[in-house]
Short mmCIF file of C-alpha atoms and ligand atoms in Angstrom, two decimals:
data_model
loop_
_atom_site.label_atom_id
_atom_site.label_comp_id
_atom_site.label_asym_id
_atom_site.label_seq_id
_atom_site.Cartn_x
_atom_site.Cartn_y
_atom_site.Cartn_z
CA MET A 1 -72.58 14.84 13.63
CA SER A 2 -74.62 12.44 15.60
CA ASP A 3 -78.48 11.92 15.06
CA LYS A 4 -81.29 12.18 17.64
CA ARG A 5 -80.28 8.77 19.11
CA GLY A 6 -76.74 10.09 19.74
CA LYS A 7 -75.50 7.93 16.59
CA ARG A 8 -72.32 9.04 14.82
CA LYS A 9 -72.88 9.06 10.99
CA ILE A 10 -70.28 7.73 8.41
CA GLY A 11 -70.10 7.19 4.67
CA ILE A 12 -68.52 4.42 2.92
CA LEU A 13 -66.88 4.74 -0.34
CA GLY A 14 -66.74 1.22 -1.90
CA PHE A 15 -68.89 -1.81 -1.03
CA GLY A 16 -66.88 -5.09 -2.34
CA CYS A 17 -65.03 -7.53 0.20
CA VAL A 18 -63.70 -4.85 2.52
CA GLY A 19 -66.88 -2.16 2.36
CA GLN A 20 -69.35 -5.15 2.87
CA GLY A 21 -66.89 -6.59 5.81
CA LEU A 22 -66.88 -2.97 7.60
CA TYR A 23 -70.60 -2.70 6.87
CA ASP A 24 -71.16 -6.41 8.81
CA VAL A 25 -69.00 -5.62 11.48
CA LEU A 26 -70.59 -2.03 11.90
CA GLN A 27 -74.15 -4.01 12.75
CA HIS A 28 -72.54 -4.92 15.95
CA ASN A 29 -72.17 -1.02 16.94
CA GLN A 30 -75.08 0.73 18.06
CA LEU A 31 -73.51 3.72 18.14
CA LEU A 32 -72.58 4.26 14.18
CA ASP A 33 -74.84 4.82 11.42
CA VAL A 34 -73.97 3.79 7.88
CA ALA A 35 -75.74 7.04 6.03
CA ASN A 36 -74.96 6.32 2.51
CA ILE A 37 -72.58 4.06 0.50
CA CYS A 38 -71.14 4.92 -2.97
CA VAL A 39 -70.48 2.41 -5.60
CA LYS A 40 -69.76 2.43 -9.23
CA ASP A 41 -71.04 -0.29 -11.18
CA LYS A 42 -74.86 0.35 -11.80
CA THR A 43 -75.93 -2.98 -13.11
CA LYS A 44 -74.60 -4.95 -9.95
CA ASP A 45 -76.72 -6.82 -7.56
CA ARG A 46 -76.47 -5.85 -4.22
CA PRO A 47 -77.10 -7.35 -0.61
CA LEU A 48 -78.75 -4.00 0.38
CA PRO A 49 -81.90 -2.14 -1.01
CA ALA A 50 -80.86 0.14 -3.94
CA THR A 51 -81.99 3.00 -1.52
CA ALA A 52 -78.54 2.47 0.36
CA PHE A 53 -76.47 3.33 -2.39
CA THR A 54 -75.53 6.30 -4.42
CA PHE A 55 -73.20 6.36 -7.52
CA ASP A 56 -71.85 9.99 -6.91
CA ALA A 57 -69.11 10.06 -4.17
CA GLN A 58 -69.84 14.00 -4.29
CA GLU A 59 -73.14 13.16 -2.42
CA LEU A 60 -70.89 11.80 0.35
CA LEU A 61 -68.07 14.38 0.27
CA GLN A 62 -70.45 17.12 0.49
CA ASP A 63 -72.76 15.83 3.27
CA GLN A 64 -71.75 17.91 6.13
CA SER A 65 -73.72 15.46 8.56
CA LEU A 66 -71.33 12.78 8.14
CA ASP A 67 -68.63 12.45 10.84
CA LEU A 68 -66.32 9.81 9.05
CA LEU A 69 -65.61 8.94 5.38
CA ALA A 70 -64.43 5.11 4.68
CA GLU A 71 -62.51 5.27 1.57
CA LEU A 72 -62.71 1.48 0.29
CA ILE A 73 -62.72 1.74 -3.45
CA SER A 74 -60.57 -0.36 -5.25
CA ASP A 75 -59.07 2.36 -7.74
CA PRO A 76 -55.93 4.05 -6.25
CA ASN A 77 -56.16 7.01 -8.78
CA GLU A 78 -60.00 7.89 -7.80
CA ALA A 79 -59.32 7.02 -4.29
CA LEU A 80 -56.47 9.83 -3.97
CA LEU A 81 -58.55 12.37 -5.36
CA LEU A 82 -61.46 11.56 -2.99
CA VAL A 83 -59.16 11.54 0.08
CA ARG A 84 -57.04 14.74 -1.29
CA GLN A 85 -60.77 16.33 -1.40
CA ALA A 86 -61.99 15.30 1.89
CA LEU A 87 -58.65 15.97 3.53
CA GLN A 88 -58.86 19.64 1.97
CA GLU A 89 -61.87 20.15 3.70
CA GLY A 90 -60.59 19.07 7.15
CA LYS A 91 -62.65 15.95 7.28
CA THR A 92 -62.05 12.65 9.07
CA VAL A 93 -61.23 9.70 6.68
CA VAL A 94 -60.09 6.02 7.14
CA SER A 95 -58.89 4.10 4.26
CA ALA A 96 -57.29 0.74 3.32
CA ASN A 97 -55.87 1.72 0.00
CA LYS A 98 -52.06 1.01 0.30
CA LYS A 99 -50.70 1.63 -2.94
CA MET A 100 -52.35 5.14 -2.62
CA ILE A 101 -50.83 5.76 0.63
CA ALA A 102 -47.65 4.38 -0.19
CA GLU A 103 -47.14 6.58 -3.08
CA ASN A 104 -48.39 9.84 -1.90
CA LEU A 105 -47.60 9.61 2.05
CA PRO A 106 -46.07 13.11 2.08
CA GLU A 107 -48.85 14.89 0.18
CA LEU A 108 -51.34 12.96 2.75
CA VAL A 109 -49.29 13.74 5.85
CA GLU A 110 -49.31 17.73 4.81
CA LEU A 111 -52.71 17.79 3.98
CA GLN A 112 -53.60 16.66 7.57
CA ARG A 113 -51.38 19.15 8.83
CA GLN A 114 -52.22 21.93 6.77
CA TYR A 115 -56.27 21.61 7.21
CA GLY A 116 -56.51 20.02 10.41
CA GLY A 117 -58.21 16.61 8.84
CA THR A 118 -57.09 12.98 10.12
CA LEU A 119 -56.41 10.21 7.82
CA LEU A 120 -55.90 6.44 9.46
CA TYR A 121 -55.23 3.40 7.34
CA GLU A 122 -54.45 0.36 10.01
CA ALA A 123 -56.34 -1.57 7.20
CA ALA A 124 -53.97 -0.86 4.66
CA VAL A 125 -50.97 -3.00 6.16
CA CYS A 126 -51.66 -6.58 7.49
CA GLY A 127 -55.35 -6.35 7.76
CA SER A 128 -56.25 -7.07 11.11
CA ILE A 129 -52.69 -6.90 12.69
CA PRO A 130 -52.48 -3.41 14.53
CA ILE A 131 -49.30 -2.64 13.47
CA LEU A 132 -49.66 1.21 12.88
CA ARG A 133 -51.16 1.57 16.02
CA THR A 134 -48.30 -0.30 17.77
CA LEU A 135 -45.56 1.76 15.88
CA GLU A 136 -47.56 4.90 16.86
CA ALA A 137 -48.30 4.46 20.13
CA TYR A 138 -45.90 2.26 21.82
CA TYR A 139 -42.55 2.67 19.58
CA GLY A 140 -43.35 6.56 18.31
CA THR A 141 -40.16 7.68 20.10
CA GLU A 142 -37.97 4.42 20.84
CA PRO A 143 -35.55 3.79 18.19
CA LEU A 144 -36.43 0.51 16.30
CA GLN A 145 -33.84 -1.72 14.74
CA GLU A 146 -35.86 -3.76 12.25
CA ILE A 147 -39.09 -4.74 11.15
CA SER A 148 -39.66 -7.80 8.88
CA GLY A 149 -42.73 -9.79 8.04
CA ILE A 150 -44.83 -11.49 5.78
CA LEU A 151 -47.25 -9.24 4.92
CA ASN A 152 -49.18 -10.69 1.64
CA GLY A 153 -51.69 -13.41 2.50
CA SER A 154 -51.93 -14.57 -1.25
CA SER A 155 -48.37 -15.16 -1.70
CA ASN A 156 -47.95 -16.91 1.78
CA TYR A 157 -50.87 -18.91 1.10
CA ILE A 158 -49.27 -20.06 -2.45
CA LEU A 159 -45.91 -20.62 -1.09
CA HIS A 160 -47.86 -22.74 2.16
CA LYS A 161 -49.26 -25.04 -0.44
CA LEU A 162 -46.15 -25.72 -2.19
CA ASP A 163 -44.11 -26.25 0.73
CA ALA A 164 -47.08 -28.47 2.65
CA GLU A 165 -48.93 -30.50 0.20
CA GLY A 166 -46.33 -30.30 -2.95
CA LEU A 167 -48.74 -28.37 -5.28
CA SER A 168 -47.01 -26.84 -8.10
CA TYR A 169 -47.29 -22.80 -8.17
CA GLN A 170 -50.26 -22.86 -10.90
CA GLU A 171 -52.28 -25.09 -8.88
CA ALA A 172 -51.59 -23.29 -5.50
CA LEU A 173 -52.48 -20.01 -7.48
CA GLN A 174 -55.73 -21.52 -8.64
CA GLN A 175 -56.78 -22.75 -5.39
CA ALA A 176 -55.99 -19.39 -3.69
CA GLN A 177 -58.35 -17.81 -6.33
CA VAL A 178 -61.22 -20.39 -5.90
CA LEU A 179 -61.18 -19.22 -1.94
CA GLY A 180 -60.72 -15.85 -2.60
CA PHE A 181 -57.51 -15.45 -1.03
CA ALA A 182 -55.85 -14.01 -4.63
CA GLU A 183 -57.27 -11.95 -7.22
CA THR A 184 -58.29 -13.00 -10.82
CA ASN A 185 -55.20 -10.91 -11.67
CA PRO A 186 -52.72 -12.00 -9.01
CA THR A 187 -49.88 -9.66 -10.22
CA LEU A 188 -49.83 -7.16 -7.20
CA ASP A 189 -49.82 -10.21 -4.81
CA VAL A 190 -47.52 -12.27 -6.21
CA GLY A 191 -45.33 -9.67 -7.83
CA GLY A 192 -44.53 -8.49 -4.28
CA TYR A 193 -46.14 -4.96 -5.24
CA ASP A 194 -48.65 -5.23 -2.47
CA ALA A 195 -45.79 -6.35 0.51
CA LEU A 196 -43.82 -3.22 -1.00
CA HIS A 197 -46.44 -0.63 -0.75
CA LYS A 198 -47.20 -2.03 3.05
CA ILE A 199 -43.42 -1.88 3.96
CA CYS A 200 -43.18 1.37 2.73
CA ILE A 201 -45.91 2.59 5.11
CA ILE A 202 -44.37 0.76 7.81
CA ALA A 203 -40.87 2.42 7.24
CA ALA A 204 -42.37 5.93 7.53
CA HIS A 205 -43.88 5.09 10.89
CA ALA A 206 -41.34 2.88 12.18
CA PHE A 207 -38.31 4.99 11.15
CA GLY A 208 -39.42 8.24 9.90
CA VAL A 209 -38.18 7.80 6.24
CA VAL A 210 -40.48 8.04 3.44
CA ILE A 211 -39.34 5.72 0.35
CA PRO A 212 -40.66 6.00 -3.01
CA PRO A 213 -41.93 2.13 -3.74
CA GLN A 214 -40.04 2.11 -7.14
CA GLU A 215 -36.70 2.85 -5.20
CA VAL A 216 -37.02 -0.31 -3.14
CA LEU A 217 -35.72 -3.84 -4.26
CA ARG A 218 -38.56 -6.20 -4.88
CA PHE A 219 -38.63 -9.41 -6.20
CA GLY A 220 -42.06 -11.83 -6.13
CA ILE A 221 -42.61 -15.69 -6.06
CA SER A 222 -44.16 -15.90 -9.28
CA GLN A 223 -41.29 -17.70 -10.79
CA VAL A 224 -40.85 -20.28 -7.58
CA SER A 225 -40.67 -24.06 -8.70
CA THR A 226 -41.05 -26.94 -6.81
CA GLN A 227 -37.19 -27.35 -7.32
CA ASP A 228 -36.82 -24.52 -5.30
CA VAL A 229 -39.14 -25.78 -2.54
CA ALA A 230 -37.46 -29.22 -2.50
CA LEU A 231 -34.19 -27.47 -2.02
CA ALA A 232 -35.14 -25.02 0.80
CA GLN A 233 -36.74 -28.02 2.56
CA ALA A 234 -33.72 -30.21 2.24
CA ALA A 235 -32.04 -27.17 3.74
CA GLY A 236 -34.24 -27.38 6.93
CA ALA A 237 -35.93 -23.96 5.47
CA ARG A 238 -39.25 -22.77 3.89
CA ILE A 239 -39.59 -20.05 1.25
CA LYS A 240 -41.52 -16.93 2.73
CA LEU A 241 -42.00 -13.58 0.69
CA VAL A 242 -40.35 -11.08 3.30
CA ALA A 243 -40.47 -7.78 3.58
CA SER A 244 -38.22 -5.98 5.82
CA ALA A 245 -36.85 -2.36 6.77
CA LYS A 246 -33.49 -2.60 8.92
CA ILE A 247 -31.07 -0.18 10.40
CA ASN A 248 -27.76 -1.51 9.24
CA THR A 249 -24.42 -1.79 11.21
CA GLN A 250 -23.67 1.88 9.54
CA GLY A 251 -26.93 3.06 11.09
CA LYS A 252 -28.80 3.59 7.53
CA LEU A 253 -31.90 2.01 6.74
CA GLU A 254 -32.36 -0.91 4.28
CA VAL A 255 -35.64 -1.83 2.91
CA GLN A 256 -36.60 -4.95 0.48
CA VAL A 257 -38.90 -7.53 -0.49
CA LEU A 258 -37.71 -10.63 -1.38
CA PRO A 259 -38.51 -14.51 -1.37
CA THR A 260 -36.27 -15.66 1.60
CA PHE A 261 -35.32 -18.86 2.88
CA VAL A 262 -36.63 -18.85 6.50
CA THR A 263 -35.26 -21.14 9.22
CA PRO A 264 -37.30 -22.58 12.13
CA ASP A 265 -35.53 -20.21 14.67
CA SER A 266 -37.42 -17.28 12.93
CA GLU A 267 -41.32 -16.44 13.95
CA LEU A 268 -41.97 -16.00 10.34
CA TYR A 269 -41.39 -19.90 9.63
CA ALA A 270 -44.52 -20.90 11.25
CA VAL A 271 -46.57 -17.94 9.40
CA ASN A 272 -48.55 -20.37 7.16
CA ALA A 273 -51.57 -20.19 5.03
CA GLU A 274 -53.09 -17.04 4.16
CA PHE A 275 -51.51 -15.47 7.73
CA ASN A 276 -49.70 -12.49 7.93
CA GLY A 277 -46.84 -11.88 10.55
CA VAL A 278 -44.75 -9.19 11.57
CA GLN A 279 -41.67 -9.11 14.02
CA LEU A 280 -40.12 -6.12 15.26
CA GLN A 281 -37.08 -5.05 17.23
CA ALA A 282 -36.85 -2.47 19.43
CA LYS A 283 -33.83 -0.95 21.08
CA PHE A 284 -35.01 -1.30 24.35
CA ALA A 285 -38.13 -3.39 24.33
CA GLY A 286 -36.51 -6.03 22.51
CA THR A 287 -38.06 -8.47 20.01
CA GLN A 288 -41.75 -8.69 19.48
CA PHE A 289 -43.88 -10.67 17.25
CA LEU A 290 -47.85 -10.20 15.80
CA LYS A 291 -49.68 -12.80 13.73
CA GLY A 292 -53.01 -12.52 12.46
CA ARG A 293 -55.29 -12.56 9.30
CA GLY A 294 -53.81 -9.94 6.78
CA ALA A 295 -56.89 -10.01 4.38
CA GLY A 296 -60.59 -10.73 3.99
CA SER A 297 -63.46 -9.06 4.28
CA HIS A 298 -64.27 -9.37 8.15
CA PRO A 299 -60.74 -9.25 9.50
CA THR A 300 -59.97 -6.06 7.41
CA GLY A 301 -63.42 -4.69 8.22
CA SER A 302 -62.53 -5.24 11.79
CA ALA A 303 -59.23 -3.13 11.54
CA VAL A 304 -61.41 -0.29 9.22
CA TRP A 305 -63.89 -0.36 12.26
CA ALA A 306 -61.16 0.28 15.06
CA ASP A 307 -59.82 3.20 12.82
CA VAL A 308 -63.15 4.51 12.51
CA SER A 309 -63.62 4.49 16.26
CA ALA A 310 -60.43 5.73 16.93
CA ALA A 311 -60.87 8.67 14.60
CA LEU A 312 -64.13 9.45 15.96
CA ALA A 313 -62.59 9.59 19.43
CA GLY A 314 -60.23 12.48 18.06
CA TYR A 315 -57.15 9.84 17.46
CA LYS A 316 -54.68 10.82 14.81
CA TYR A 317 -51.16 9.57 13.96
CA ASN A 318 -48.66 11.73 15.26
CA TYR A 319 -46.19 10.92 12.87
CA ALA A 320 -43.19 11.38 15.46
CA LYS A 321 -40.56 9.83 13.83
CA LEU A 322 -41.53 11.66 10.54
CA SER A 323 -41.21 15.05 12.18
CA ALA A 324 -38.38 13.95 14.59
CA ALA A 325 -34.93 16.15 13.74
CA ALA A 326 -32.63 13.17 13.15
CA THR A 327 -34.48 10.43 11.30
CA ALA A 328 -32.99 7.52 9.77
CA THR A 329 -31.49 7.88 5.97
CA VAL A 330 -31.38 5.30 3.50
CA ALA A 331 -28.41 3.05 2.89
CA ALA A 332 -26.75 3.75 -0.46
CA ASP A 333 -26.45 0.02 -1.26
CA ALA A 334 -25.88 -3.38 0.66
CA LEU A 335 -24.43 -6.78 -0.13
CA LEU A 336 -27.05 -9.27 -0.39
CA ARG A 337 -26.61 -13.32 -0.42
CA VAL A 338 -28.98 -14.67 -2.57
CA TYR A 339 -30.08 -18.00 -4.44
CA LEU A 340 -30.72 -17.85 -8.03
CA ARG A 341 -32.44 -20.35 -10.19
CA VAL A 342 -33.15 -19.80 -14.05
CA GLU A 343 -33.88 -22.34 -16.73
CA HIS A 344 -32.16 -22.29 -20.09
CA ARG A 345 -28.57 -21.79 -18.73
CA GLY A 346 -27.41 -19.99 -21.76
CA GLU A 347 -29.50 -16.94 -21.34
CA LEU A 348 -28.58 -15.54 -17.72
CA PRO A 349 -26.97 -12.02 -18.13
CA ASN A 350 -23.26 -11.75 -17.09
CA LEU A 351 -24.35 -10.38 -13.30
CA PRO A 352 -21.44 -8.51 -11.45
CA TRP A 353 -21.42 -11.37 -8.65
CA GLN A 354 -18.96 -10.41 -5.83
CA GLU A 355 -18.75 -14.31 -5.19
CA VAL A 356 -20.73 -17.16 -6.81
CA THR A 357 -21.13 -20.98 -6.59
CA SER A 358 -22.89 -22.80 -9.40
CA PHE A 359 -24.51 -26.04 -8.70
CA GLY A 360 -27.41 -28.37 -10.04
CA VAL A 361 -26.60 -31.13 -12.35
CA ASN A 362 -29.37 -30.25 -15.14
CA SER A 363 -27.90 -28.81 -18.04
CA GLN A 364 -31.24 -26.93 -18.86
CA VAL A 365 -31.19 -25.18 -15.35
CA VAL A 366 -28.46 -22.88 -13.43
CA GLN A 367 -28.74 -22.79 -9.72
CA LEU A 368 -26.50 -20.31 -8.17
CA LEU A 369 -25.58 -19.12 -4.70
CA GLY A 370 -23.66 -15.92 -4.54
CA THR A 371 -23.24 -12.44 -2.96
CA ILE A 372 -24.23 -9.13 -5.02
CA TYR A 373 -24.89 -5.82 -4.71
CA ARG A 374 -28.63 -4.80 -4.30
CA SER A 375 -27.88 -1.70 -6.94
CA ASP A 376 -26.88 -4.45 -9.17
CA LEU A 377 -29.67 -6.79 -8.76
CA LEU A 378 -32.15 -3.69 -8.97
CA GLN A 379 -30.33 -2.51 -12.15
CA HIS A 380 -30.99 -6.02 -13.53
CA ARG A 381 -34.23 -6.66 -12.24
CA GLN A 382 -36.50 -6.38 -15.14
CA GLU A 383 -33.76 -8.73 -17.55
CA LEU A 384 -34.21 -11.29 -14.70
CA GLU A 385 -37.90 -11.09 -14.46
CA ALA A 386 -38.33 -11.55 -18.14
CA LEU A 387 -36.15 -14.45 -18.02
CA GLY A 388 -38.20 -16.10 -15.19
CA ALA A 389 -35.67 -16.01 -12.67
CA PHE A 390 -36.28 -16.88 -9.20
CA ILE A 391 -34.54 -15.14 -6.38
CA ALA A 392 -34.35 -15.48 -2.63
CA GLN A 393 -32.42 -14.31 0.24
CA VAL A 394 -30.34 -16.67 1.93
CA PRO A 395 -29.38 -16.18 5.60
CA ASP A 396 -25.99 -16.87 6.61
CA GLU A 397 -26.56 -19.90 8.85
CA LEU A 398 -27.57 -21.82 5.68
CA THR A 399 -23.77 -22.42 4.73
CA GLU A 400 -22.74 -22.89 1.27
CA GLU A 401 -21.93 -26.43 2.22
CA LYS A 402 -25.31 -26.68 3.62
CA LEU A 403 -26.85 -25.91 0.62
CA LEU A 404 -25.01 -27.67 -1.54
CA ARG A 405 -25.63 -30.93 0.65
CA ALA A 406 -29.40 -29.93 0.25
CA ALA A 407 -28.92 -29.71 -3.54
CA ALA A 408 -27.40 -33.10 -3.76
CA VAL A 409 -30.24 -34.66 -1.74
CA THR A 410 -32.78 -32.98 -3.98
CA GLU A 411 -30.93 -34.24 -6.94
CA LEU A 412 -30.89 -37.57 -5.99
CA VAL A 413 -34.71 -37.46 -4.81
CA ALA A 414 -35.11 -36.36 -8.59
CA ALA A 415 -33.37 -38.77 -10.36
N1 NAP B 501 -59.68 -7.50 -0.05
C1 NAP B 501 -58.86 -7.28 0.93
O1 NAP B 501 -58.67 -8.41 1.61
C2 NAP B 501 -58.25 -6.04 1.27
C3 NAP B 501 -57.31 -6.01 2.39
C4 NAP B 501 -56.62 -4.95 2.78
C5 NAP B 501 -56.87 -3.66 1.86
N2 NAP B 501 -57.80 -3.92 0.82
C6 NAP B 501 -57.66 -2.52 0.08
O2 NAP B 501 -59.09 -2.30 0.25
C7 NAP B 501 -59.58 -1.56 -0.95
C8 NAP B 501 -60.79 -1.96 -1.32
O3 NAP B 501 -60.84 -3.37 -1.83
P1 NAP B 501 -61.59 -4.63 -2.17
O4 NAP B 501 -61.09 -5.88 -1.83
O5 NAP B 501 -62.75 -4.22 -1.05
O6 NAP B 501 -61.94 -4.24 -3.21
P2 NAP B 501 -63.49 -4.78 -4.35
O7 NAP B 501 -64.04 -6.09 -3.72
O8 NAP B 501 -63.15 -4.98 -5.83
O9 NAP B 501 -64.44 -3.59 -4.12
C9 NAP B 501 -64.00 -2.50 -4.35
C10 NAP B 501 -65.34 -1.59 -4.56
O10 NAP B 501 -65.00 -0.23 -4.67
C11 NAP B 501 -66.27 0.42 -6.05
N3 NAP B 501 -65.34 1.17 -6.63
C12 NAP B 501 -64.25 1.07 -7.45
N4 NAP B 501 -64.41 2.42 -8.29
C13 NAP B 501 -64.93 3.19 -7.73
C14 NAP B 501 -65.15 4.46 -7.82
N5 NAP B 501 -64.67 5.43 -8.83
N6 NAP B 501 -66.31 5.20 -7.05
C15 NAP B 501 -67.22 4.64 -6.03
N7 NAP B 501 -66.70 3.29 -6.11
C16 NAP B 501 -66.15 2.35 -6.90
C17 NAP B 501 -66.74 -1.07 -6.32
O11 NAP B 501 -67.98 -0.39 -6.94
P3 NAP B 501 -68.67 -1.83 -7.74
O12 NAP B 501 -69.37 -2.62 -6.49
O13 NAP B 501 -69.99 -0.90 -8.45
O14 NAP B 501 -67.82 -2.40 -8.39
C18 NAP B 501 -66.67 -1.93 -5.23
O15 NAP B 501 -67.79 -1.70 -4.58
C19 NAP B 501 -58.58 -1.76 -2.05
O16 NAP B 501 -57.52 -0.21 -1.59
C20 NAP B 501 -57.81 -2.75 -1.47
O17 NAP B 501 -56.20 -2.80 -1.91
C21 NAP B 501 -58.32 -4.81 0.54
#
């Protein structure tokens, strides 16, 4: 409901990195008024007067004068309760909470359909990059073949520092934390969970397939070593955490989040530091690539602002592919070509490799290149993670011969 000056009124739930970013960017918009902000911690110092805040989310949810709610809190369970309540009342909501959205998408779509409300969540996927709007508005009907990307800025920053400056994983992580690119508890980012939530949301919009995140193969970067990075460099590649969803040769959808040896012919090779990049391949449009800041206060605030403006103008996701009669189905299995390194040679479980080559001369470390079914890796994931194994996908162009040659070079340099 607009006020006397014709301004539309919004309420913000959460005033942390993203909430403050939204508040800042809204100062550049004369037509929107932040009427109320809800936070949790009564003892925190705030950059605005105390009268700007409430600690009771219901004050915002029950305020019929608000045109829109921006849900930007850090707790996904609480966020779901708030968004669910708002949608049940047919309200217009924007959110940046990827975990909450990825894990509850069918319910959130159904609530919008049933009660007529709107939920937009561009900021939840790649911060400032408008990937969901691109998928909805331009590729809502055109068949897509693949979407792959670097969807997590923190892990990309760390991998970049290892590659470009030779830092260790711990040094790069600490630097990322000091600069605010990584959380104090970085598990969601470096464990690949954040990218996983994002690729699941992307898969729903791009292919009309809702995949429970826990069913997707995911490995993170927390075990990467300078040895792995040196091997990739000697082979002419860079290690990146790549999330992908692609239609395979049998027409089935394959989704995964895996560290990957990326070669210079991929657009993702040059996505460095805290940047995100997404490439999509459409049946008729061909290949497209978007790059930008995937996180941070103002880039994410900007994406939320874009959603706020679009939602107030009546825009909704139409979920064309989700409601299409013939959506893709998820591939039962797939053969992957992976590099695996683990310390303590004796402890490696007996994995059902289809083909495997062992290399490296250090008796404490085992390095393998092999092919293995995704289901087998999924089955052994916990065991491999507990052992501290680093796993990365290797593209076919990095032949076994090339990789063994690269390994020999890195051994010589290390010797
Ligand atoms: N940071 C990024 O770059 C980024 C990028 C894309 C998406 N996101 C997503 O955006 C959301 C917010 O992230 P953030 O980085 O802004 O988090 P944050 O800096 O930790 O801030 C979270 C805010 O939520 C408030 N809050 C937490 N629980 C609440 C509750 N039950 N009721 C009311 N307020 C509550 C906190 O209140 P107090 O101030 O009182 O502690 C704080 O203001 C998350 O879903 C995140 O995944 C973040």
